Structure formats: structure tokens, C-alpha cells
Coordinates of C-alpha atoms (C1' of nucleotides) in Angstrom, one line a residue:
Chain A
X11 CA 12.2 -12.6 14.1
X12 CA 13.1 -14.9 10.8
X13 CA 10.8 -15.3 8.1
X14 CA 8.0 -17.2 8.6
X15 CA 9.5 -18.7 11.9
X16 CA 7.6 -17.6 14.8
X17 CA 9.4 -16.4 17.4
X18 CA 10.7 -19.0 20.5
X19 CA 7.6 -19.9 22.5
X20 CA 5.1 -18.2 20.0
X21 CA 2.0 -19.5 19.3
X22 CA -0.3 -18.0 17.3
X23 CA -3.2 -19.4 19.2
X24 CA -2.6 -17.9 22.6
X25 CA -2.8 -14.3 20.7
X26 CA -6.6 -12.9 19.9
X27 CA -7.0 -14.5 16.5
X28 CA -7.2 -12.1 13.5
X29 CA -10.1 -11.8 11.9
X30 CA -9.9 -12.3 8.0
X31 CA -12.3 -10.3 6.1
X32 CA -13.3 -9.8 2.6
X33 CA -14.9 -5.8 1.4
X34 CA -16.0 -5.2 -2.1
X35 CA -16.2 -2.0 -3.9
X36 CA -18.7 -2.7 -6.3
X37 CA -19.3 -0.1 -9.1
X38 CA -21.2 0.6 -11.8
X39 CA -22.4 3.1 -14.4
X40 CA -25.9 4.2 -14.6
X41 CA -27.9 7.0 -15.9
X42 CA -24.7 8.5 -16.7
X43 CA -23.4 8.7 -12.3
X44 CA -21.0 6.4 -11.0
X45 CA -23.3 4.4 -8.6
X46 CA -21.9 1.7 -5.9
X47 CA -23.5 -1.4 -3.8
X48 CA -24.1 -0.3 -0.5
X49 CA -25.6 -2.4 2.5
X50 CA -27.1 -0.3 5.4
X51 CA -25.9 -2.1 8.8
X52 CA -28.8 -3.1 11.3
X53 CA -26.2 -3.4 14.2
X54 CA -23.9 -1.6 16.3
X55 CA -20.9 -0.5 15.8
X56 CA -22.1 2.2 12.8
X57 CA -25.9 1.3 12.7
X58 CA -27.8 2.9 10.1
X59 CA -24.9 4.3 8.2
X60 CA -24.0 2.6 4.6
X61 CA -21.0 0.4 4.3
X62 CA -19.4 -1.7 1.7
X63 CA -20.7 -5.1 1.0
X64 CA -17.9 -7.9 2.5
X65 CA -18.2 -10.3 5.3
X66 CA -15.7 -13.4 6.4
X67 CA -13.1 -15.5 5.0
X68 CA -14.4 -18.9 5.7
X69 CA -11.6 -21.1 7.0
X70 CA -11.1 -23.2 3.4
X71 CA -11.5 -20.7 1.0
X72 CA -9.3 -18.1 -0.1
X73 CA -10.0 -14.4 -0.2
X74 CA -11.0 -13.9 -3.8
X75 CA -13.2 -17.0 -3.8
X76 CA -15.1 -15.4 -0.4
X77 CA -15.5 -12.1 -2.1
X78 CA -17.3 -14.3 -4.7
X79 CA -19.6 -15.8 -2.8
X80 CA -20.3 -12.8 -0.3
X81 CA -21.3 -10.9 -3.8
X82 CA -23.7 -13.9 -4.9
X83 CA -25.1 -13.7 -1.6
X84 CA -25.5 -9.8 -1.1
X85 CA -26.9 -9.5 -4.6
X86 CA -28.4 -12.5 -5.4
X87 CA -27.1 -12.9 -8.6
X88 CA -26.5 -16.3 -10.0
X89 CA -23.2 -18.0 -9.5
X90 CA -22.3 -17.7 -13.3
X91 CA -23.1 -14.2 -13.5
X92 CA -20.4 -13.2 -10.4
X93 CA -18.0 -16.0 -11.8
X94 CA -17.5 -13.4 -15.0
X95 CA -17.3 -10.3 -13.2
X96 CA -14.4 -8.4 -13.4
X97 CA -13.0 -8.8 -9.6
X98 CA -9.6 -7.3 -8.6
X99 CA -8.1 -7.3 -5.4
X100 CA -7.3 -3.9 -4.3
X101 CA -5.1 -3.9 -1.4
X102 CA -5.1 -4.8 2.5
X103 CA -6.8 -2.8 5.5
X104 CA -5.1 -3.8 8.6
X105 CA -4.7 -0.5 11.1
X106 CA -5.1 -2.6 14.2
X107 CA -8.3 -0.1 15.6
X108 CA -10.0 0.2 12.2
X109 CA -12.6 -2.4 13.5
X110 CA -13.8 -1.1 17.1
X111 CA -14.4 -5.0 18.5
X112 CA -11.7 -7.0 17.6
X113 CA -9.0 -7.0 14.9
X114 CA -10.2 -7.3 11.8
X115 CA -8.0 -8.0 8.8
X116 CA -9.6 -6.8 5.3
X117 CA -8.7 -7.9 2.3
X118 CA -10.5 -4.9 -0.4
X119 CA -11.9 -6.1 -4.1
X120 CA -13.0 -4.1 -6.6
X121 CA -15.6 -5.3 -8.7
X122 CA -16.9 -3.9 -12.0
X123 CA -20.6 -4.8 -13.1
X124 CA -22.4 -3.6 -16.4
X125 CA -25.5 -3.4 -16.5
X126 CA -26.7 -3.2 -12.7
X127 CA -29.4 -5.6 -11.7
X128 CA -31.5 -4.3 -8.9
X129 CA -30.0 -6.5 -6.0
X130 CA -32.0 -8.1 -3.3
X131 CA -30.5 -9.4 -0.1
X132 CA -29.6 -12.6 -0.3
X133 CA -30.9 -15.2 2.4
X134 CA -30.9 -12.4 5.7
X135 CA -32.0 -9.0 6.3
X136 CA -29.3 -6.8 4.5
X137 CA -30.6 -5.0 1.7
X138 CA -28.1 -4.2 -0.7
X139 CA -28.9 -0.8 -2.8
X140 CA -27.0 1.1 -5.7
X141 CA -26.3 4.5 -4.5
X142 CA -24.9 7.3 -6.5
X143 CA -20.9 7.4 -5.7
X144 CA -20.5 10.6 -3.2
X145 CA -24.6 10.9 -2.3
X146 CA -24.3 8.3 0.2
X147 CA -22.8 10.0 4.2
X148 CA -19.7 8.8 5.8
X149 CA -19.5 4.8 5.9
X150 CA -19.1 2.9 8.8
X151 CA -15.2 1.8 9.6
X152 CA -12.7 2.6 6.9
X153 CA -14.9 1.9 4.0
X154 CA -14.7 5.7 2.6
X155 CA -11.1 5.5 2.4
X156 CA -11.5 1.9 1.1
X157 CA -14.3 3.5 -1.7
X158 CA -12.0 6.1 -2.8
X159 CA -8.8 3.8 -3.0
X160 CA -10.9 2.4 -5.5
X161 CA -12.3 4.5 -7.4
X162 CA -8.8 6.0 -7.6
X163 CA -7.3 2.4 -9.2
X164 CA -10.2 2.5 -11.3
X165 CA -9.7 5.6 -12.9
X166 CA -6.1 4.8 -13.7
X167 CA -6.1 1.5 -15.0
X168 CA -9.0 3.4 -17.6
X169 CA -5.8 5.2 -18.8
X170 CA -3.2 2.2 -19.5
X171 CA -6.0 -1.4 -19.8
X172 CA -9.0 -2.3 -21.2
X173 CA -10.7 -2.2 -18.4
X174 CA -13.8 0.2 -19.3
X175 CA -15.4 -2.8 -21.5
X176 CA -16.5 -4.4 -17.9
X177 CA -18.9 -1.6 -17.3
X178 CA -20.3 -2.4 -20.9
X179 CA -22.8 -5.1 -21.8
X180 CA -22.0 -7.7 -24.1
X181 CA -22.5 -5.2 -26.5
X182 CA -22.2 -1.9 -26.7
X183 CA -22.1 1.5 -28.5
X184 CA -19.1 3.8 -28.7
X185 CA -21.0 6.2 -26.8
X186 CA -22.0 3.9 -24.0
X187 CA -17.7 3.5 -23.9
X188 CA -17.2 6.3 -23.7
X189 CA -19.7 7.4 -21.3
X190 CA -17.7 5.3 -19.0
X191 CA -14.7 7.3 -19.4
X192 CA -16.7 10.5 -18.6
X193 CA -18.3 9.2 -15.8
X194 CA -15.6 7.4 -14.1
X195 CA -13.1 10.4 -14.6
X196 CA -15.8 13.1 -14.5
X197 CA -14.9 15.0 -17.5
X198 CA -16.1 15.7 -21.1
X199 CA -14.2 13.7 -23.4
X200 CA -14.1 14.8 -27.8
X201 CA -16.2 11.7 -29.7
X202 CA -14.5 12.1 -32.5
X203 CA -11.2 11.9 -30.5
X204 CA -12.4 9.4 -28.2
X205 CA -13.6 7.3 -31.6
X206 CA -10.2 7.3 -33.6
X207 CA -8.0 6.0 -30.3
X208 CA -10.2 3.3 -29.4
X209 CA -10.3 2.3 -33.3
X210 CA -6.7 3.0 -33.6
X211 CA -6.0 0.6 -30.7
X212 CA -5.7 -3.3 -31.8
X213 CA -8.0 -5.7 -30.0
X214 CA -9.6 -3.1 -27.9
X215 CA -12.8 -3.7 -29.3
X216 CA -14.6 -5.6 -32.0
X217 CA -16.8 -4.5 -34.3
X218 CA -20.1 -6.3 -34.6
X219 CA -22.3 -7.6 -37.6
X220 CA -25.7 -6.4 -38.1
X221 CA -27.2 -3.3 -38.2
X222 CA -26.7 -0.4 -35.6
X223 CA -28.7 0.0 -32.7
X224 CA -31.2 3.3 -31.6
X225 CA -28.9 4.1 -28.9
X226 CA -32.3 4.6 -27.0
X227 CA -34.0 8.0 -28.6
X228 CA -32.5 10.6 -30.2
X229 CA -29.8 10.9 -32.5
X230 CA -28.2 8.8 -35.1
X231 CA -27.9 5.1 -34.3
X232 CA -24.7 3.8 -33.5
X233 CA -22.7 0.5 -35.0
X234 CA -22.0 -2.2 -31.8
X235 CA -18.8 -3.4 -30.6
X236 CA -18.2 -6.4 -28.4
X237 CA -14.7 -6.1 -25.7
X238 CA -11.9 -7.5 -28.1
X239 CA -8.4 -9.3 -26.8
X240 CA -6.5 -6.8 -25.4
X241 CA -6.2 -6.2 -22.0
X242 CA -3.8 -3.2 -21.8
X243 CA -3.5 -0.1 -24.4
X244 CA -0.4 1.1 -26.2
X245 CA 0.3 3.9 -25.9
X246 CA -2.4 4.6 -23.3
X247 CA -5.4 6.9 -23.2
X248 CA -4.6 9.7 -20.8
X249 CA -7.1 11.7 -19.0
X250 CA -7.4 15.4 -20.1
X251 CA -5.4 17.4 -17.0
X252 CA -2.4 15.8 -15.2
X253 CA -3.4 12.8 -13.1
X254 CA -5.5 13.9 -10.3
X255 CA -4.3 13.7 -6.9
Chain B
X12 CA -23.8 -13.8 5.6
X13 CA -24.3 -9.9 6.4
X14 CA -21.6 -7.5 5.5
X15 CA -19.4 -7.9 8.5
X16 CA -21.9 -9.3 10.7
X17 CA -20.9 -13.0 11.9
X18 CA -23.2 -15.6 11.0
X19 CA -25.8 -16.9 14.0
X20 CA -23.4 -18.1 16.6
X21 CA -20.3 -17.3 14.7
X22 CA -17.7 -17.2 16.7
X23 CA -13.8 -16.5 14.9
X24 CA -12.3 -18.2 18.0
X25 CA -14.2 -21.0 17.9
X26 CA -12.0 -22.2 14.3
X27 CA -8.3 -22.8 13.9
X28 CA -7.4 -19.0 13.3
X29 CA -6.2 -17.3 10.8
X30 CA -1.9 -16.1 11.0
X31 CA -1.7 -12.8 9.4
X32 CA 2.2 -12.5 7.5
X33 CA 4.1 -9.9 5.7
X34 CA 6.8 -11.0 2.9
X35 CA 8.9 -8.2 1.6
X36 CA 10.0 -8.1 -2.0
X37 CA 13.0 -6.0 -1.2
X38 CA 14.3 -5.1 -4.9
X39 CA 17.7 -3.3 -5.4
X40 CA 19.4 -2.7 -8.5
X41 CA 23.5 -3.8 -8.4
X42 CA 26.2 -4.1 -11.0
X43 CA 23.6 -4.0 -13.7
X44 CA 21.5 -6.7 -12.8
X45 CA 18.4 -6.7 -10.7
X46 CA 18.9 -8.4 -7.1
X47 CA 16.5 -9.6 -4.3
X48 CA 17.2 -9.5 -0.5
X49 CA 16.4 -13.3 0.3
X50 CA 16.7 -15.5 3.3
X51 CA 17.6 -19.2 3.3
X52 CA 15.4 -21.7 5.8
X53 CA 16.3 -23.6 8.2
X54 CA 14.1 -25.5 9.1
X55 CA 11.0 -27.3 7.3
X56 CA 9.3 -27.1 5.3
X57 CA 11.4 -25.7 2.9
X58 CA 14.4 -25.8 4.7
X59 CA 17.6 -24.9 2.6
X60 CA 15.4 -23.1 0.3
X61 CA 15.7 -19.5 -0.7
X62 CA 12.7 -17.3 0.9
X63 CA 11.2 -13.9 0.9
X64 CA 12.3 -11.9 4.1
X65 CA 9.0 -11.9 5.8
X66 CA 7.1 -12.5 9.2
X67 CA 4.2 -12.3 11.9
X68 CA 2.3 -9.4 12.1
X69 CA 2.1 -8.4 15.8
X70 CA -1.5 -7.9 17.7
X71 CA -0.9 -4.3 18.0
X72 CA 0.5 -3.2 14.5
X73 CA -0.2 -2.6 11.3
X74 CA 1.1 -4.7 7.9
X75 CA 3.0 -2.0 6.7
X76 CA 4.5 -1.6 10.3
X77 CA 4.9 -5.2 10.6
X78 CA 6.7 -4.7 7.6
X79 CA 9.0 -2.1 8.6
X80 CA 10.1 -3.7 11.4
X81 CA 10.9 -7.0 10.1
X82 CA 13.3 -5.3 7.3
X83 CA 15.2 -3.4 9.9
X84 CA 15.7 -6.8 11.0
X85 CA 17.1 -8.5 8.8
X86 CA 19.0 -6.2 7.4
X87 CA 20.2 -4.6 10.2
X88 CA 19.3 -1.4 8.7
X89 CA 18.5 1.4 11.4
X90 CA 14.8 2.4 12.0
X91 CA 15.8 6.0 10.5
X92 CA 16.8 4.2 7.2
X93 CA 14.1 1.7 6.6
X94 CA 11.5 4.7 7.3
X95 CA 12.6 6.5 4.5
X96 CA 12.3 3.3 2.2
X97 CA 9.4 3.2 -0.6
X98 CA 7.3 0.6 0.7
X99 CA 4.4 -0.4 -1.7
X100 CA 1.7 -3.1 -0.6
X101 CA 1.8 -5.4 -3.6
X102 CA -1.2 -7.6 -2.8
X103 CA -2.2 -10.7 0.1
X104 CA -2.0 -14.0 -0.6
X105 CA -4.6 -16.2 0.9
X106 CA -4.7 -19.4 -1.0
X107 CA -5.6 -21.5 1.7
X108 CA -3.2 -24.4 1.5
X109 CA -0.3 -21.8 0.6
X110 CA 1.6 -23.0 3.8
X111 CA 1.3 -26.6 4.7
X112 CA 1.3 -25.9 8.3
X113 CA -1.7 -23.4 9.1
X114 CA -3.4 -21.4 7.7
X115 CA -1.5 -18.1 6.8
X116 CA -2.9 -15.0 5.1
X117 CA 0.1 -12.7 3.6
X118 CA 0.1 -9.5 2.8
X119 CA 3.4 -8.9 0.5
X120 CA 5.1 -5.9 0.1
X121 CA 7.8 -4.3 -2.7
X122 CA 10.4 -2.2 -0.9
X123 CA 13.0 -0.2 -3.3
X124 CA 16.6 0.3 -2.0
X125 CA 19.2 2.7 -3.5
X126 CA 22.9 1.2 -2.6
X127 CA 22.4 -2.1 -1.4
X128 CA 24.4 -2.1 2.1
X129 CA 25.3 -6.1 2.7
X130 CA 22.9 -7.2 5.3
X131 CA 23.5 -8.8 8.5
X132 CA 21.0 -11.1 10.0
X133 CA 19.5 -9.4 13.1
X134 CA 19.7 -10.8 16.3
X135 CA 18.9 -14.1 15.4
X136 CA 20.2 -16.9 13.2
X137 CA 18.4 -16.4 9.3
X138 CA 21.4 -14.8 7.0
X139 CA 19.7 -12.2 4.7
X140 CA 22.1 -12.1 1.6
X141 CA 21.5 -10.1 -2.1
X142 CA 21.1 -12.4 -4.7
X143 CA 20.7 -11.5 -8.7
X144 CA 17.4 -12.1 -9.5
X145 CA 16.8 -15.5 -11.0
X146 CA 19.6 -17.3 -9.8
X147 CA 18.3 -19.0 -6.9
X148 CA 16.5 -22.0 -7.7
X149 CA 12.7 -22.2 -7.1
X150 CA 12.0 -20.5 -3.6
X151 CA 9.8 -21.3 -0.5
X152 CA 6.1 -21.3 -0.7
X153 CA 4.2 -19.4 -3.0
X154 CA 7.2 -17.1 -2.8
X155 CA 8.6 -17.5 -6.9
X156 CA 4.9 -15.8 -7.6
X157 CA 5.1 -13.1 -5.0
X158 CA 8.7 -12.0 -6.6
X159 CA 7.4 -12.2 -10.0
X160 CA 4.5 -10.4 -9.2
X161 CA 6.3 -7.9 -7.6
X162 CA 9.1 -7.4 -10.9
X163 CA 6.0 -6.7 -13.1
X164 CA 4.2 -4.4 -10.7
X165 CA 7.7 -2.5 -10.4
X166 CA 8.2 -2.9 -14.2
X167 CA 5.1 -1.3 -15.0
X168 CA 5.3 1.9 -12.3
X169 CA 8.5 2.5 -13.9
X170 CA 6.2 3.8 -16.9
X171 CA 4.1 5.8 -15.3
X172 CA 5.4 7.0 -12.3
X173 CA 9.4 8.6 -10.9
X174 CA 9.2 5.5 -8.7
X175 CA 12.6 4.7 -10.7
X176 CA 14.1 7.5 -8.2
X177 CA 14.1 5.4 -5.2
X178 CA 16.5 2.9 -6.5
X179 CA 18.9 5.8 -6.8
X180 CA 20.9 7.4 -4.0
X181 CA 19.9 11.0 -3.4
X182 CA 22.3 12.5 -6.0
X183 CA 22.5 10.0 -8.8
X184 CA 23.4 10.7 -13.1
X185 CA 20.6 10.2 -15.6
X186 CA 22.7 7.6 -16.4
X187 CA 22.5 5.5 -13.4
X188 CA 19.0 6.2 -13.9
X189 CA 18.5 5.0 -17.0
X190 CA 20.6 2.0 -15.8
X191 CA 17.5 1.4 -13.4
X192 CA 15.2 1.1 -16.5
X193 CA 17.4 -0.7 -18.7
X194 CA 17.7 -3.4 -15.7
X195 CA 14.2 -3.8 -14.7
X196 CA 12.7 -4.1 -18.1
X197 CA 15.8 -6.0 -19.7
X198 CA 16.1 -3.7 -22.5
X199 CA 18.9 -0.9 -23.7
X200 CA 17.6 2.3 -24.1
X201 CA 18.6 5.2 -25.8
X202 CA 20.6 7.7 -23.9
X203 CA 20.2 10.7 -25.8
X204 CA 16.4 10.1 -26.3
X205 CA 16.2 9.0 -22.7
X206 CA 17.6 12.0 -21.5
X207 CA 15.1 14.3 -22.9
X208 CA 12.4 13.1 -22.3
X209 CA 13.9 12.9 -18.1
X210 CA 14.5 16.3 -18.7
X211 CA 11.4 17.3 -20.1
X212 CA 9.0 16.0 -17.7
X213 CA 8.8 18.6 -14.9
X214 CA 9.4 17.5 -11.4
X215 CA 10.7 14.0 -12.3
X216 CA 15.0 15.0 -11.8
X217 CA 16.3 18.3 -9.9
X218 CA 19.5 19.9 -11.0
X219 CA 22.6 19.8 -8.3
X220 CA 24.5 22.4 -8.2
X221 CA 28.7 22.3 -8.4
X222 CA 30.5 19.9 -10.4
X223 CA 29.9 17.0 -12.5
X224 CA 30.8 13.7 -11.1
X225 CA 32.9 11.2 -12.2
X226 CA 31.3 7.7 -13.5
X227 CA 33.3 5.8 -11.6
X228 CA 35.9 5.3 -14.4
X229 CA 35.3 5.8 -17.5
X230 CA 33.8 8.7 -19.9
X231 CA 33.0 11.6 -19.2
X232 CA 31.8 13.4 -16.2
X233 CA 28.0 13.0 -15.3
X234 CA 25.8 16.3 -14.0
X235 CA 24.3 15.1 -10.8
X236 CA 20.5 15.4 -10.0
X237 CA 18.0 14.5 -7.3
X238 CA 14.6 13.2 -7.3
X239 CA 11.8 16.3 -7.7
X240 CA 8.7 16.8 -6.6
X241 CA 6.8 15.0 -9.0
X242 CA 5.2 11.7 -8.4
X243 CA 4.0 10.5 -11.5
X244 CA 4.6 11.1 -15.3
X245 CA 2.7 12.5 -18.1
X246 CA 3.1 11.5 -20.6
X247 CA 4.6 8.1 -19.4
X248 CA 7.5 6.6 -20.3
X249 CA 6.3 3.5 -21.9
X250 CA 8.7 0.7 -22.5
X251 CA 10.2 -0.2 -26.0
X252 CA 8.2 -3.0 -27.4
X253 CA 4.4 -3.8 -26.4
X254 CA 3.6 -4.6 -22.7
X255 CA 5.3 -8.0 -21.9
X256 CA 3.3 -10.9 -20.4
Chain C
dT27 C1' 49.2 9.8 -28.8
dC28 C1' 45.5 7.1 -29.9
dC29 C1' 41.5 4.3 -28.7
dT30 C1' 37.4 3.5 -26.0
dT31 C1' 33.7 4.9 -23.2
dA32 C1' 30.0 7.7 -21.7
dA33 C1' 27.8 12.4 -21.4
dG34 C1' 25.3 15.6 -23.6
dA35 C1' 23.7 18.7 -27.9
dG36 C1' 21.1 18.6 -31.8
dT37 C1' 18.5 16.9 -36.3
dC38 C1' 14.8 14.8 -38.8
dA39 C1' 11.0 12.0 -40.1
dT40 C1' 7.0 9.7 -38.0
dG41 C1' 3.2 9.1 -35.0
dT42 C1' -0.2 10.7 -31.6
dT43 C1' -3.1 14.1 -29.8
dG44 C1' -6.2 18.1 -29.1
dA45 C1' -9.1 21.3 -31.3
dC46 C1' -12.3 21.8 -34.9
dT47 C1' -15.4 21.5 -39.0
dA48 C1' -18.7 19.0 -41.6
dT49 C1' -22.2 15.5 -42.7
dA50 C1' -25.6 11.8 -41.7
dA51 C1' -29.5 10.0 -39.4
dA52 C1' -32.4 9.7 -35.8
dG53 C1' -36.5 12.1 -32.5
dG54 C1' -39.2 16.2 -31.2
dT55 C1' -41.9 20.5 -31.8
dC56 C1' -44.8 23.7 -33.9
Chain D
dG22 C1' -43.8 19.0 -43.2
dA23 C1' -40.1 22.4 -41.9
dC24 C1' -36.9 23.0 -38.6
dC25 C1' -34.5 22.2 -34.3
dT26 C1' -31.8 19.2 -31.3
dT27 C1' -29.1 15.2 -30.5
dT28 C1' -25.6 11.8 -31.5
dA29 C1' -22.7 9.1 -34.7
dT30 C1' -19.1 9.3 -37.9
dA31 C1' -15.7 11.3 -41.3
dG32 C1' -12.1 14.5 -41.9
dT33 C1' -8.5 18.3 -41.3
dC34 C1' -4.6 20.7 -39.3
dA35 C1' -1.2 22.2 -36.1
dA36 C1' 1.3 21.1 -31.9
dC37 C1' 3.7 17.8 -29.5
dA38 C1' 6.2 13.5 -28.5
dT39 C1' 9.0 9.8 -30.1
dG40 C1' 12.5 6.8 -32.4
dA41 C1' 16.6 6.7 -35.0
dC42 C1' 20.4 9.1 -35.7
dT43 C1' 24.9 12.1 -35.9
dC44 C1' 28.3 14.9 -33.7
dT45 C1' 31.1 16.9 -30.0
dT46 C1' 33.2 16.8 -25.4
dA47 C1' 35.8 14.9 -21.6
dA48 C1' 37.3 11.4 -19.1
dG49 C1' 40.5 6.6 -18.5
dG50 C1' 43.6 3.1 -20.5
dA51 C1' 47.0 1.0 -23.6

DNA sequence: TCCTTAAGAGTCATGTTGACTATAAAGGTC
DNA sequence: GACCTTTATAGTCAACATGACTCTTAAGGA
């Protein structure tokens, strides 16, 4: 078959269409766990298990605007809110049975939110929910594989971008940064360590003007720091061990 | 709209649906320069431009065995040959105008090759030929961003991971190796420097045993090695200047 | 025989990292 | 209020990794 040139006599209509669909992997840090959006399905196939948040491509947008609107809609936050979030496409689910009624197509995001706003369903029944990552059972179709694939990429694009300020508020403490390096990577990182490479690194982060802030109780307060330029880190900042599997 | 639940009378046949593609980035290193396997169109749109080896994905297969198959293909490689081939989803384009015809979701892939074998079209008519990498005018589609995509995803796993390996034949010299670099990231490194730290990351090169091998002319004989066990580096090997673009 | 090319051994100064120590500034407890 | 705990922030020091080199060896070509 050549490129792009369906084969003599094909027509893509007389096939069973694919389905085109969008899943997001929504994380966030909170209370010092990795949590993740979760919708509980109402119907069959997998009702009452947990799956990621997603639904249809719509036939004139593309897949990153869908993912978009499907998170608007499954979190009800407002439109300016999810057009900042950090959204990444992840990669392509397409194992012909991974969808028990018909062949579904799914196009995986991963989305990064910082402070987490306790979502309500949009419009129809789903409730969306933050769940502790791992607390939740299995998920319906291929979504485990889908959740770890992504926190995977997560963890090592903490090591080479800057990628750890899109779990932070506007503004945040050194601690808060690094407790997003702890949490994603579940391991103990050295502050004072932690502190000189993310100073030492131009346009990682920004210091901020004013006074520190309580970081919330005890212990010394801490100076702020807003994201800076950079997007990637050189030399990067490798996790403790080897790279896990 | 509910995570993968269909609006109220939703039906996916009801629209115009959605054709799910593959296009291969099929990168091989050759003579020093970096070359990609590309096919020339026949017919419109596009016709007599340069595109990415690509097509359909059948009802009953995957992308990645969609993918697979359309390589042997074109390149009339056998099935044995293009299943040991590193095949890396890069990402899907889904821009909805992206092909004037219908609307076509793609899921493009990177595929390494050691010694380019000249291709022979398959069966059918499309001429799969090597071409150095930015020598052929502006090509089909969305395809100039899919290539240059798939040059900085490759650029960048060369820092972090052996993946430089699979543009080597299974006994190669550090120096054709460190050609591999050189070529992909358009820069000259330093051999004895580059050497050591090849040699000092466990796993990344395997010692042959018997002879050196001649370089193909000049200099002196080369120690052959293989590709180890390892799959990724630490501490990378991170690229002269600051991360391009 | 001499020149050129590339492999491979080794040196040295610099930069980065991991492990630690010490001090400052908050809240809590008795 | 004295004292403990907690967290931020400033340093120190040795081990390690890196970049820039030099030098020797072993091939082909003129």
C-alpha cells in the first residue's frame, strides 16, 4: 500500500469507522501524595470501576483542543484556567480490542494542575474526584497502563525540563518545589542540595519581592519564587538511584 | 460529554469518520550525513512532492503493526528485519484540516536503521529512495513538522538513552558511534573524551572478542563492540552547547 | 620513507554532586 | 519563659564527571 493512497477499491467508509478519542491523565500534588482525576463510569462495559477522564474527538477539532474542552467540562473549571494548564500529549492507544464495543482510537494527554480545585461534573452525571495515585483498583479499559505511561514521562521530564513549576501555584516556596520532586519520584531529596541546583540553574525560577511567606505552621518562613524562562535544565537534575524501570 | 460515554444519541457512524494513518520517520545515518527514507506522490494533492512513507491502519491491527507492515513495504525489507527495528511512537497528528481530503488522524512513528539497504518499492508503484536530510524541498502535508519533530525527539534520546546503538550494525567502532552523535546533533565531538565516558557507562557498548577491524581505509584499526544491556544512561551524555531550539 | 588519518592511553584543571554541619526563625509544649 | 521540633538557608569537603589537551600506535597513500 503507498503512502497515504488507499489501496484500489478502498474506501474508508465501507470499513467500521474508528472511533477517535481523547484520555487525560490529570495529576496533581496534594497533602504531600500524587493524587489523579478520576470519573467513576455509570455504564457497562467496567461500571463502577474508576477510569480516566476523556471522551470524543468532535469532527472539527483537533485532539489537543478536545482534551481541552473534555477537561473544562469534567472539572468545571473556567475556560482560561484549562487554557494555561500544562497539557502534553502522551502517546496513542490503538490495540484494536482495547475498547470491548467498537474500535476506539485514543489519543492520551497528560495534564499537570497546581493547586487542585475540588471538581464537579460538568453539565451530566459524572463526578469527577481526586484520588490518591495507586489507592484507586484497576481502571476500566487500558487506563492503568495509560496512568502509569504517564506518570513514568512525568517523572523523567522532572530530571531534564522545568516542568515541576506546573504543579506549583503562581508562587511558591522552595519546599513546595521540592515537595514535588519527592512526591512525584517518591524519594527524600537533601534541601540544601535540592536548594543550590535549582539556584544554580538560570531561569529556572525567579525570585520574588516582598517578604517570605509562613509556609503554613512551623518552621522558618520561606522566600517565594515565581517559574522563570527556562524550560529545560542543564545539566539535568537526576533522581537519586538509576532511572527506575 | 461523559468520559467515554457518547453523548444522547451519539452515534460515530452517523458523521463522516475519522481515517486513522501511520507515517514513519525512518532515520538512518549514511556517509556522515543524516538521511530520511521518503516517497515521492503521485497523485494529488501533493503530487511530485517528497512524503513520509506512511499509510492506513487496518480494522484489525494496531498503529505500531500498521506501522510494521507498511515499512516492510516499501522497503522491501523482510518481516524478520523490520521486527527487529527500534520503532518509537513519536506523537499523532490530528489537526483537522491536516489533509485536504478527509479527515485523517496520524499517528507518526521514528524507526532507526543501521546500514541503509537501498529500498525497492513493494509491490506497487511509490519508489521509496534515501535522501540526506534537508535536501528535498518542503514535503507533503504536515509532513516537514513530523520529520523535524522526529530529529529533535531522536536528538534528545541520544542524551539520555543507548538509543544511538540502533543506527549501528551489530558490531560497530566507538567511532562509527560517535559518528552517529556527531551527525544527529551537527557537532564534532571529542574522540578521546567520547570514548570514556562510552566506556564508562556500564551496559551502554560490549567488548567483541578477536581482532580489531579495519576503518575502511584509513588509520588505525578500530576494537569492535556491540550494543549492552543497558537502556538508558546515567549520567547522560548531554550535548556540547545548551539544548537547541 | 614520510605524511596523513584515526584509534586509543593518559593528564590536568574545572565544575557538579552527595553527604554533612551549622545557624536562623518560626510554632508547640510544659 | 525555657526548650523542643520543624523548616529555611548558608557553608564545607571529598568524590566524581567533564572539557581541553598531549602523546603514542598502526594503518593507507604519495
Amino acid at each position: 500500500m503507498t503512502a497515504h493512497q488507499p489501496p484500489e477499491g478502498y474506501d474508508p467508509r465501507a470499513f467500521e469507522p474508528f472511533a477517535v478519542t481523547v484520555d487525560l491523565a490529570v495529576l496533581t500534588v496534594r497533602e504531600e501524595r500524587l493524587h489523579v482525576l478520576l470519573v467513576e463510569r455509570g455504564e457497562s462495559p467496567y461500571a463502577g470501576s474508576w477510569a480516566l477522564p476523556g471522551g470524543f474527538v468532535l469532527p472539527r477539532e483537533s485532539a489537543e483542543q478536545a482534551a481541552r474542552r473534555e477537561l473544562a467540562e469534567e472539572t468545571g473549571l473556567s475556560g482560561d484556567t484549562v487554557a494555561d494548564l500544562h497539557l502534553e500529549q502522551l502517546r496513542t492507544y490503538s490495540e484494536p480490542d482495547r475498547d470491548p464495543r467498537m474500535r476506539v482510537v485514543s489519543v492520551a494527554f497528560t495534564a499537570l494542575v497546581p493547586d487542585p480545585p475540588e471538581p464537579r461534573g460538568g453539565g451530566d452525571a459524572a463526578q469527577a474526584r481526586w484520588l490518591p495515585y495507586g489507592t484507586h483498583g484497576p481502571l476500566a479499559f487500558d487506563h492503568d497502563r495509560i496512568l502509569a505511561d504517564a506518570h513514568d514521562r512525568v517523572g523523567a521530564k522532572l530530571e531534564y525540563t522545568c516542568l515541576a513549576t506546573a504543579f506549583c501555584p503562581p508562587e511558591f516556596t522552595l519546599g513546595e518545589l521540592r515537595q514535588v520532586y519527592e512526591t512525584v519520584w517518591g524519594v527524600e531529596l537533601d534541601r540544601p542540595n535540592f536548594r543550590r541546583k535549582v539556584l544554580a540553574t538560570p531561569g529556572f525560577v525567579q525570585a520574588v519581592a516582598g517578604p517570605p511567606r509562613l509556609t503554613g505552621g512551623r518552621g522558618k518562613p520561606a522566600a517565594l519564587y515565581r517559574a522563570g524562562e527556562a524550560t529545560t535544565l542543564h545539566p539535568p537534575l537526576l533522581r537519586p538511584e538509576g532511572r527506575p524501570a
